[in-house]
Coordinates of C-alpha atoms in Angstrom, one line a residue:
X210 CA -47.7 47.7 -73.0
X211 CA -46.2 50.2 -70.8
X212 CA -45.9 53.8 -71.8
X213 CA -42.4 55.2 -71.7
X214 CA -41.7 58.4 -73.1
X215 CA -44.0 60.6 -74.8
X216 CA -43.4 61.3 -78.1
X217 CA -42.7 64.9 -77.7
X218 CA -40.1 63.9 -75.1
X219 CA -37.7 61.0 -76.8
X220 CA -34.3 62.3 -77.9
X221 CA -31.9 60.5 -79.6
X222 CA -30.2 57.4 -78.0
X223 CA -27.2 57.8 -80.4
X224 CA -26.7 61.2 -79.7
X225 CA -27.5 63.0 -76.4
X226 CA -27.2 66.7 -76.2
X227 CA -24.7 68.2 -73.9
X228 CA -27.5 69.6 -71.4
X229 CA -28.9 66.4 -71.4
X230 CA -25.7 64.8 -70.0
X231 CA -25.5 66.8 -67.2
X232 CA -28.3 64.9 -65.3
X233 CA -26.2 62.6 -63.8
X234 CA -27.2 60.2 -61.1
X235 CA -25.7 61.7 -58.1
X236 CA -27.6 61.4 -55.5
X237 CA -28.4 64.9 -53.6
X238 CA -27.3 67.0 -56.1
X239 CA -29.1 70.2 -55.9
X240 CA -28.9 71.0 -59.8
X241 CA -31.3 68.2 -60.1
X242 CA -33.3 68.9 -57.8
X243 CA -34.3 72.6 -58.5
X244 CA -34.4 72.6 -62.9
X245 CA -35.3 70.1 -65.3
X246 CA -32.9 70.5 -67.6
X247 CA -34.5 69.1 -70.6
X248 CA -37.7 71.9 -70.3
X249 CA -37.5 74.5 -72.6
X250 CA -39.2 76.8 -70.2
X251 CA -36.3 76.3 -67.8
X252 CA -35.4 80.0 -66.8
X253 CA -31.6 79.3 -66.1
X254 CA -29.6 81.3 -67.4
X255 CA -27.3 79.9 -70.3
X256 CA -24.4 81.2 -68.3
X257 CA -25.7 79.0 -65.4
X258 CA -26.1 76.2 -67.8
X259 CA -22.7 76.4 -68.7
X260 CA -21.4 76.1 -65.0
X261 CA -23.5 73.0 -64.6
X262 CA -22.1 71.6 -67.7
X263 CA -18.5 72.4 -66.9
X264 CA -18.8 71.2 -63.6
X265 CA -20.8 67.7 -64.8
X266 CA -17.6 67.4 -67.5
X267 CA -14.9 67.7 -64.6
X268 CA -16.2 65.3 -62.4
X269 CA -16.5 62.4 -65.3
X270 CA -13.0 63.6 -65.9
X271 CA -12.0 63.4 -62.2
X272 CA -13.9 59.8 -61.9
X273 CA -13.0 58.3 -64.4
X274 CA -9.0 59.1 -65.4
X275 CA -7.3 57.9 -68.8
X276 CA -3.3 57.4 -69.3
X277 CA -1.6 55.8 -72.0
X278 CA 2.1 54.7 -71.1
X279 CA 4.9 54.8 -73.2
X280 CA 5.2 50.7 -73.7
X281 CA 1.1 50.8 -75.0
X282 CA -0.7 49.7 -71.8
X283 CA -3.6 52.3 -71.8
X284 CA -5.2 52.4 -68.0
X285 CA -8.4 53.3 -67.0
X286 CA -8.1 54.2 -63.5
X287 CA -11.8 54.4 -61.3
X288 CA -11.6 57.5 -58.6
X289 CA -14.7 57.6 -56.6
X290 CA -13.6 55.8 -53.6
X291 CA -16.4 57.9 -51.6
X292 CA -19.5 56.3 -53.4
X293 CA -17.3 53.2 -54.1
X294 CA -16.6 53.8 -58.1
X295 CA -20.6 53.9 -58.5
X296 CA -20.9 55.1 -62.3
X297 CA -23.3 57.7 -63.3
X298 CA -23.7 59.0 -66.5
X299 CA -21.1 61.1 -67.0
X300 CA -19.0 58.8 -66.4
X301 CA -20.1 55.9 -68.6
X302 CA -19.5 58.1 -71.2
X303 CA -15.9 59.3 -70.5
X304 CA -15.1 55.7 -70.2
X305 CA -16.6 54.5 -73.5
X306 CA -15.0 57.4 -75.0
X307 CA -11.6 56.2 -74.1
X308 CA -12.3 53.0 -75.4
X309 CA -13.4 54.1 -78.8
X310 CA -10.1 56.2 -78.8
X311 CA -7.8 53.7 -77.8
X312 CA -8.9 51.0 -79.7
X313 CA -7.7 52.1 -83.1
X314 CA -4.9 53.6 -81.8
X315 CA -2.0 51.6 -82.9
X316 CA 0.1 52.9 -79.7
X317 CA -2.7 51.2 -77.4
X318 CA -1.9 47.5 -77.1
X319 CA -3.8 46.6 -74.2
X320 CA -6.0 48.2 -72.2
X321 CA -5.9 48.2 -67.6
X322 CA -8.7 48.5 -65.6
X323 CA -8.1 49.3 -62.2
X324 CA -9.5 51.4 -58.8
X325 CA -7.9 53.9 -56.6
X326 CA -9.2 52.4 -53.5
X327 CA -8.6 48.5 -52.1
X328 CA -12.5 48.9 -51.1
X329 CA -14.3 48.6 -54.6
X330 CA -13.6 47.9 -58.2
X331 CA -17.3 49.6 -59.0
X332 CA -19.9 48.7 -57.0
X333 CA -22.6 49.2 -59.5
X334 CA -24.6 52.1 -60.8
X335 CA -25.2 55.4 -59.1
X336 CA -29.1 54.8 -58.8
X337 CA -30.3 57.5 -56.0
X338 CA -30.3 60.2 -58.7
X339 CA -31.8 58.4 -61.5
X340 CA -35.3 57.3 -58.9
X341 CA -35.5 60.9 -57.5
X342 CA -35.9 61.7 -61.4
X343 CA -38.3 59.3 -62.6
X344 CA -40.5 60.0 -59.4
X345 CA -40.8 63.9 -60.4
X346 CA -41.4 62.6 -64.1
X347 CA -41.7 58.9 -65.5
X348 CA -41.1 59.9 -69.0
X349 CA -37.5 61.8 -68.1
X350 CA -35.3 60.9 -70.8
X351 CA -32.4 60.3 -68.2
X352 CA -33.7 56.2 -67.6
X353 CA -33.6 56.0 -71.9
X354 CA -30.3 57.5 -71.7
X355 CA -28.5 55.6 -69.0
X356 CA -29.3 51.8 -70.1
X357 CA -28.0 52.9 -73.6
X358 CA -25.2 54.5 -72.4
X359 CA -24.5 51.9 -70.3
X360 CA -25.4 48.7 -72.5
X361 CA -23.3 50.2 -75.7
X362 CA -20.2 50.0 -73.1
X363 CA -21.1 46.6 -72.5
X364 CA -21.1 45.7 -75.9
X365 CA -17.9 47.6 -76.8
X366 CA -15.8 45.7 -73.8
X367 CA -17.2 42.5 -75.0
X368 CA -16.2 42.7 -78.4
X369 CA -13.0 44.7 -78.0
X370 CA -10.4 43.9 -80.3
X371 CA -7.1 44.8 -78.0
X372 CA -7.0 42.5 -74.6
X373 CA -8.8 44.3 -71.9
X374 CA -7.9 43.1 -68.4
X375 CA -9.6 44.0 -65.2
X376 CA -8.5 43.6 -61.7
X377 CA -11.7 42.9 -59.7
X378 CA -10.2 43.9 -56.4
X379 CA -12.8 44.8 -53.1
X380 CA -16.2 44.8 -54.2
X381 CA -17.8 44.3 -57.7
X382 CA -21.1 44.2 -57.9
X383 CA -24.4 45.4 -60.4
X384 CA -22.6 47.5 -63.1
X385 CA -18.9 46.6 -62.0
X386 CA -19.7 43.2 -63.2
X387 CA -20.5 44.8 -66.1
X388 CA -17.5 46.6 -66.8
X389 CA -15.5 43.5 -65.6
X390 CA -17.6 40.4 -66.3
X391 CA -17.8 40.8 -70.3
X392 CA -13.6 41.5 -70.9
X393 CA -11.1 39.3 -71.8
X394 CA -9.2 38.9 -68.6
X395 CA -10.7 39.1 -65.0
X396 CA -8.7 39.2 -62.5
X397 CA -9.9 38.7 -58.9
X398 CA -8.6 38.5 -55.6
X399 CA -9.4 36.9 -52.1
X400 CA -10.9 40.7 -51.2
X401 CA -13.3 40.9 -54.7
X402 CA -16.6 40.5 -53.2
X403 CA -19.1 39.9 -56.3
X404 CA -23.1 40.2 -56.3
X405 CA -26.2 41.1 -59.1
X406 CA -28.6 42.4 -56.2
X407 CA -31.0 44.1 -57.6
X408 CA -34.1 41.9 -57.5
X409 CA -34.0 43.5 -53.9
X410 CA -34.4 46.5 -54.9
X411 CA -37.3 45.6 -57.5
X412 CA -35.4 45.6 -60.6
X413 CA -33.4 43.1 -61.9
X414 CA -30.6 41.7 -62.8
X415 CA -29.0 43.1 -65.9
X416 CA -26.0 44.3 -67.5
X417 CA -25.6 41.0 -69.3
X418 CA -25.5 38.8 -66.4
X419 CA -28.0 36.6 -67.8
X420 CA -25.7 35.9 -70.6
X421 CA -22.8 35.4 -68.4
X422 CA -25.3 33.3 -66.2
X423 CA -26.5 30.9 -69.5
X424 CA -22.7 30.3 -70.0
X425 CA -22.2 29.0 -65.7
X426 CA -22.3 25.5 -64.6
X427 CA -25.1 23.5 -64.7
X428 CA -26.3 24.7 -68.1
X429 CA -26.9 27.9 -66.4
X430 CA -28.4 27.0 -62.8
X431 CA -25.7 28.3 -61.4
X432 CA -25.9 31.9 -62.9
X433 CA -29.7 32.0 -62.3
X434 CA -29.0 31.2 -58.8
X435 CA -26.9 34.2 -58.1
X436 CA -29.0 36.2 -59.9
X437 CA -32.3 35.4 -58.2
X438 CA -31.2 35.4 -54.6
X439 CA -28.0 37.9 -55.1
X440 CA -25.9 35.8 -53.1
X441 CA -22.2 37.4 -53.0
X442 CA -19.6 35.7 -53.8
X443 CA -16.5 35.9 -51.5
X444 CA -14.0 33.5 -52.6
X445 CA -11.8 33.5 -55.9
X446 CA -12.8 29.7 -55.9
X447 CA -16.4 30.6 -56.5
X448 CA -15.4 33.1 -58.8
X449 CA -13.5 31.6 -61.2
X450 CA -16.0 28.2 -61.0
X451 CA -18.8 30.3 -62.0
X452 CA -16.4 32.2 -64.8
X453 CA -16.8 36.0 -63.4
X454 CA -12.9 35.6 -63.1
X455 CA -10.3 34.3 -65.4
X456 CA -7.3 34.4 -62.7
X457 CA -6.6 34.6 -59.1
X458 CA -3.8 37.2 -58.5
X459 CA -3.5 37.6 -54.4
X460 CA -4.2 41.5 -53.6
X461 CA -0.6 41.7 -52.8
X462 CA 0.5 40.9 -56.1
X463 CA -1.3 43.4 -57.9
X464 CA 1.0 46.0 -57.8
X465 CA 4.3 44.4 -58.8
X466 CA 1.7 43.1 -61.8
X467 CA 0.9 46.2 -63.1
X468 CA 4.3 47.2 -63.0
X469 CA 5.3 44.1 -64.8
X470 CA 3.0 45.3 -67.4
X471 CA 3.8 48.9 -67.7
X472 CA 7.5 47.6 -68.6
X473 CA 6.8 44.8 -70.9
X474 CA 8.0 45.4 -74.7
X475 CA 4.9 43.7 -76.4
X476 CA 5.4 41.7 -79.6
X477 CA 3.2 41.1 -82.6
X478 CA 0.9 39.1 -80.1
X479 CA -0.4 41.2 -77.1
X480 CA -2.6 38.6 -76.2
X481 CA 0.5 36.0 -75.2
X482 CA 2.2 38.8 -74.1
X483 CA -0.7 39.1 -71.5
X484 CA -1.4 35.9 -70.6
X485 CA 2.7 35.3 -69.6
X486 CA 2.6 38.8 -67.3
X487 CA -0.7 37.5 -65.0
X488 CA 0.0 33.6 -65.5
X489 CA 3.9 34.7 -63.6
X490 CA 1.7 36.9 -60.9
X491 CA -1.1 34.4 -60.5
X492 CA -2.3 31.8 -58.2
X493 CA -3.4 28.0 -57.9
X494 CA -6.5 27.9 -55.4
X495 CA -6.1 25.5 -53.2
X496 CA -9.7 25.2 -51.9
X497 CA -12.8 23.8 -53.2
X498 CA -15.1 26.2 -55.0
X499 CA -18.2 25.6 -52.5
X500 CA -20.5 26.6 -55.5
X501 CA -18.9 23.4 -56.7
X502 CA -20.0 21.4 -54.1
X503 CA -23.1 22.3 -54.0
X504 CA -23.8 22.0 -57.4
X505 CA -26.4 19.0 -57.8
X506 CA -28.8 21.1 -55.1
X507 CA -28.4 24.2 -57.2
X508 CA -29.2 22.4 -60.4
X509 CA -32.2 20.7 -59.3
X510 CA -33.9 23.5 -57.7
X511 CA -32.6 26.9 -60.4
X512 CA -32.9 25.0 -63.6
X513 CA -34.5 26.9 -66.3
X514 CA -37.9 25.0 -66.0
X515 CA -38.2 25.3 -62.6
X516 CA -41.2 27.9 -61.8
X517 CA -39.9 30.5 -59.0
X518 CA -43.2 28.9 -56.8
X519 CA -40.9 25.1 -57.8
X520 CA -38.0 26.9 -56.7
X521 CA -39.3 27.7 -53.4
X522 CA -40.7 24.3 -52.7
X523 CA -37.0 22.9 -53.9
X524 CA -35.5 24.9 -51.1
X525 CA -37.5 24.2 -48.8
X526 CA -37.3 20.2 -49.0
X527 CA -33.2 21.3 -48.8
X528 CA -34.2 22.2 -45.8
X529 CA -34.4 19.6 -44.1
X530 CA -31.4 18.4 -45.6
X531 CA -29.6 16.0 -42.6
X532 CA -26.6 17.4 -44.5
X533 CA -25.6 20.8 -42.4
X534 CA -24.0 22.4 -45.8
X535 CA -26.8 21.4 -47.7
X536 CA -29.4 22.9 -45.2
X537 CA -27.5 26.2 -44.7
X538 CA -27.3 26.7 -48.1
X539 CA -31.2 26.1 -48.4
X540 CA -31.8 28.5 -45.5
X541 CA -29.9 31.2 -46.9
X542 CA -31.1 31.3 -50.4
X543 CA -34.6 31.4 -49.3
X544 CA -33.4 34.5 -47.6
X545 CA -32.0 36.0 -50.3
X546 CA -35.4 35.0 -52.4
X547 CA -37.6 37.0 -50.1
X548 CA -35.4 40.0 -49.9
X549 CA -36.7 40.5 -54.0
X550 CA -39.7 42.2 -55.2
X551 CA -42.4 38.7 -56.5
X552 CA -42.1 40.3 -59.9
X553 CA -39.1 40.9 -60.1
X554 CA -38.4 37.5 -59.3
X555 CA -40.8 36.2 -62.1
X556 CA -39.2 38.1 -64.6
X557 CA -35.4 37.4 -64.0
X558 CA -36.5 33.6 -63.8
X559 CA -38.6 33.8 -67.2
X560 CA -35.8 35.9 -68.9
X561 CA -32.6 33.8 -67.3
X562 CA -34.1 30.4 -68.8
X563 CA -34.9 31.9 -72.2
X564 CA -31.8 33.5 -72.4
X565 CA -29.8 29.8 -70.9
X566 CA -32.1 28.0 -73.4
X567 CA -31.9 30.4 -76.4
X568 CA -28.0 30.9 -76.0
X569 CA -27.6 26.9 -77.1
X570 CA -28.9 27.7 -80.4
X571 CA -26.7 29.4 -82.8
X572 CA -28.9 30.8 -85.5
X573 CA -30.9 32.8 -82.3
X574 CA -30.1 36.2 -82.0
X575 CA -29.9 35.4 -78.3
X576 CA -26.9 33.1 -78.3
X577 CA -25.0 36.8 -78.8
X578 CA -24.1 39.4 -76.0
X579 CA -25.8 42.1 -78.7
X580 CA -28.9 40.1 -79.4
X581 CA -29.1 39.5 -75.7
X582 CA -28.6 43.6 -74.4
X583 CA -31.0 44.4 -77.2
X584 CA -34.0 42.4 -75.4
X585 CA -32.4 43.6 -72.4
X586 CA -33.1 47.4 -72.9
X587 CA -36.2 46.5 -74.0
X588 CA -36.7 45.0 -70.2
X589 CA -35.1 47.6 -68.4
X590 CA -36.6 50.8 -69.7
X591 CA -40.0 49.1 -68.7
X592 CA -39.2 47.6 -65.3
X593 CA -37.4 51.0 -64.1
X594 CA -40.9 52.7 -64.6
X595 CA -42.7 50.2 -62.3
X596 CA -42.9 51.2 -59.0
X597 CA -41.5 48.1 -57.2
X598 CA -38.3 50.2 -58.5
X599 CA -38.6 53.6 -56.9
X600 CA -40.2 51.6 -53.4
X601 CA -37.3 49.4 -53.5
X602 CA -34.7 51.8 -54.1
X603 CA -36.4 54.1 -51.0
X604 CA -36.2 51.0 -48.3
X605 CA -33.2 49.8 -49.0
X606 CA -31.2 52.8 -50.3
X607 CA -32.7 56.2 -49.1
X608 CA -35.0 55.6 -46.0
X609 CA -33.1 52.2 -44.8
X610 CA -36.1 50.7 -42.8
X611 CA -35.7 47.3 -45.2
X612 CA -39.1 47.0 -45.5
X613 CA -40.4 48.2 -48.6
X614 CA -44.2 47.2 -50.3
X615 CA -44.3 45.8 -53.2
X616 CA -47.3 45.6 -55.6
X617 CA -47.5 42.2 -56.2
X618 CA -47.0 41.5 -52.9
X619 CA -46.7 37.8 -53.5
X620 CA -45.4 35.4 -55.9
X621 CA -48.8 34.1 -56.2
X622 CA -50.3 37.2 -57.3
X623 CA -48.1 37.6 -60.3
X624 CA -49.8 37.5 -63.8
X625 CA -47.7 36.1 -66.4
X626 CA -48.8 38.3 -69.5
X627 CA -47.4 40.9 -67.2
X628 CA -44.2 39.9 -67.1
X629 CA -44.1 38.5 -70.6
X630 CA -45.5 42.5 -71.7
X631 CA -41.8 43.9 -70.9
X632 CA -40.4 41.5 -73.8
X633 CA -42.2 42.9 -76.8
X634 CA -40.9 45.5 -79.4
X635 CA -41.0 49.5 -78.3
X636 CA -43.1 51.6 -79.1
X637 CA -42.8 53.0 -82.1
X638 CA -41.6 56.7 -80.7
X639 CA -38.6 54.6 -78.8
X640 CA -35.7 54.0 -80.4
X641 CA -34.5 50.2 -80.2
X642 CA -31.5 49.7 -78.8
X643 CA -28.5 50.1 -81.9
X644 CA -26.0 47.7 -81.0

């Protein structure tokens, strides 16, 4: 089993000191760079240590900006357009913050999420930061931090008691399908552009999307697909077959829809009231979902007892397909396949058909979004550490030659009680995931 933290390192999950905050993901930053701010040696000053704080506490507060409106509808409006809404820290925790404010708050009866800019709902997780840390130290406390901060807001949207609506608009991908993919209402639009691609960047993919995945056609093919290769998706069609969205609203519609519902006089049932704003704003899809089309391919090859080394035989006998679709389709997973790290591969197929399989059972702690981030944390803090992470995260993200070296270097190579090892209990000195 992996070592994570030392013991004389591991603060508390539930409750992170202030300092502890202010090492945020952003990448560059030169605070990070220069102290460690959890090293009781450091010799800034507490004067500088309040600057840093102040100035971590404003930009959560300038990224991530709350208003309630007089009818009830509470909007959480996005406001990084320059790193495309990635989230760091900071701002995980200004958002779950509102959430836990509005939600007993009998003004509040629903709750908007939206973006300042047409480009990006969220694209994901601010991740530069977070690898230049664990590469100075792998026990930093910043990787325990993040996935709880970031998994507890999970759980919270999932199981939030006032409607929660999203509008998915420009691209949604990693940690915005997080934020989106687990509310009530998800709306999306033909410029939402949605994708889990972080098996190419030697993680893999998490925030939930394997139980969003086990719920997708094909008893969860269709989930595992998207998860292994990250293919995008890039039509509301797609979206909605594969349940990512819950409505189609045409990106020119979305303003007179949030009007409509900053000015509705909600009844005893904020729910209907919902549903009747977006159903009047919404629209039917004329086209195909191609996902749909292709669906007997994508069950025989992603199913969950399908080996990845079956899965890459599978595509290439679609290959030679005399049906064009068929054979493109073939040709460009496989793409998307060898653009992941081989473990990382492994492991999202071994954990995506336990998940599909377990999530049919009801007494199994895994047919639950909790049961399923708790195994999940468990997963990430682990696989972060490994260095197919940090090499993955230079090639694609820092140094941009695409080519990074991963250890395995083939599927082949892979040994299974190595994959399986990142499953287990924490150690003792790490706090499970409270959920």
């Amino acid at each position: 089993m992996l070592r994570l933290l030392d013991a004389s390192r591991v603060l508390s999950c539930r409750s992170p000191s202030p300092a502890s905050l202010t090492g945020s993901f952003v990448a560059g930053s030169l605070f990070i760079r220069r102290i460690n701010l959890f090293s009781c040696s450091s010799t800034v000053s507490r004067r500088a240590l309040a600057t840093i704080m102040s100035s971590s506490a404003a930009s959560a507060d300038e990224f991530v900006r709350g208003n309630v409106h007089c009818n009830g509808v509470a909007v959480i409006t996005l406001d990084r357009p320059k790193a495309l809404n990635a989230m760091n820290l900071d701002m995980d925790t200004k958002y779950k913050s509102y959430l836990d404010e509005w939600e007993d708050d009998p003004r509040v009866k629903c709750v908007l999420i939206d973006s300042s800019s047409p480009r990006a709902f969220c694209a994901g997780m601010d991740i530069k930061g977070v690898v230049a840390e664990i590469r100075k130290d792998k026990s930093t406390p910043l990787v325990q931090k993040i996935f709880t901060a970031e998994y507890t807001l999970i759980c919270k949207i999932a199981e939030y008691k006032k409607p929660y609506i999203s509008l998915m608009d420009g691209i949604t991908m990693g940690f915005g399908i997080g934020l989106s993919g687990h509310g009530r209402y998800r709306i999306v639009t033909e410029r939402t552009v949605l994708a889990m691609p972080e098996n190419g960047i030697g993680l893999f993919p998490d925030v939930g999307f394997s139980y969003i995945a086990a719920q997708s056609p094909g008893e969860g093919s269709v989930g595992a697909y998207l998860g292994m290769t990250g293919k995008r998706i890039t039509t509301a069609a797609d979206a909605l077959f594969v349940g990512l969205g819950t409505h189609y609203v045409p990106s020119g519609n979305l303003a007179p829809l949030k009007d409509a519902l900053l000015s509705t006089k909600f009844s005893e049932d904020p729910h209907q009231d919902v549903v009747d704003v977006v159903s009047k704003y919404s629209s039917k899809i004329e086209s195909e979902a191609q996902l749909k089309l292709l669906l007997p391919q994508i069950v025989s090859t992603f199913s969950a007892d399908k080996s990845v080394g079956e899965i890459f035989e599978e595509l290439k006998k679609h290959q030679q397909s005399t049906d064009a679709t068929v054979a493109e389709w073939a040709n460009e997973a496989l793409g998307g396949l060898q653009k992941g790290a081989p473990f990382s591969l492994c492991l999202t197929q071994k954990y995506f058909s336990k998940v599909a399989s377990e999530s049919r059972k009801t007494d199994n702690d895994l047919s639950k979004l909790s049961g399923v981030m708790k195994l999940e944390y468990r997963i990430a803090l682990r696989s972060s550490l490994r260095d197919d992470f940090t090499e993955g995260v230079r090639a694609v993200l820092v140094d941009k030659d695409q080519n990074p070296k991963w250890n395995p270097p083939s599927v082949e190579q892979i040994d299974t009680k190595d994959v399986e090892s990142l499953f287990g209990p924490l150690e003792s000195v790490i706090e499970e995931l409270r959920v």
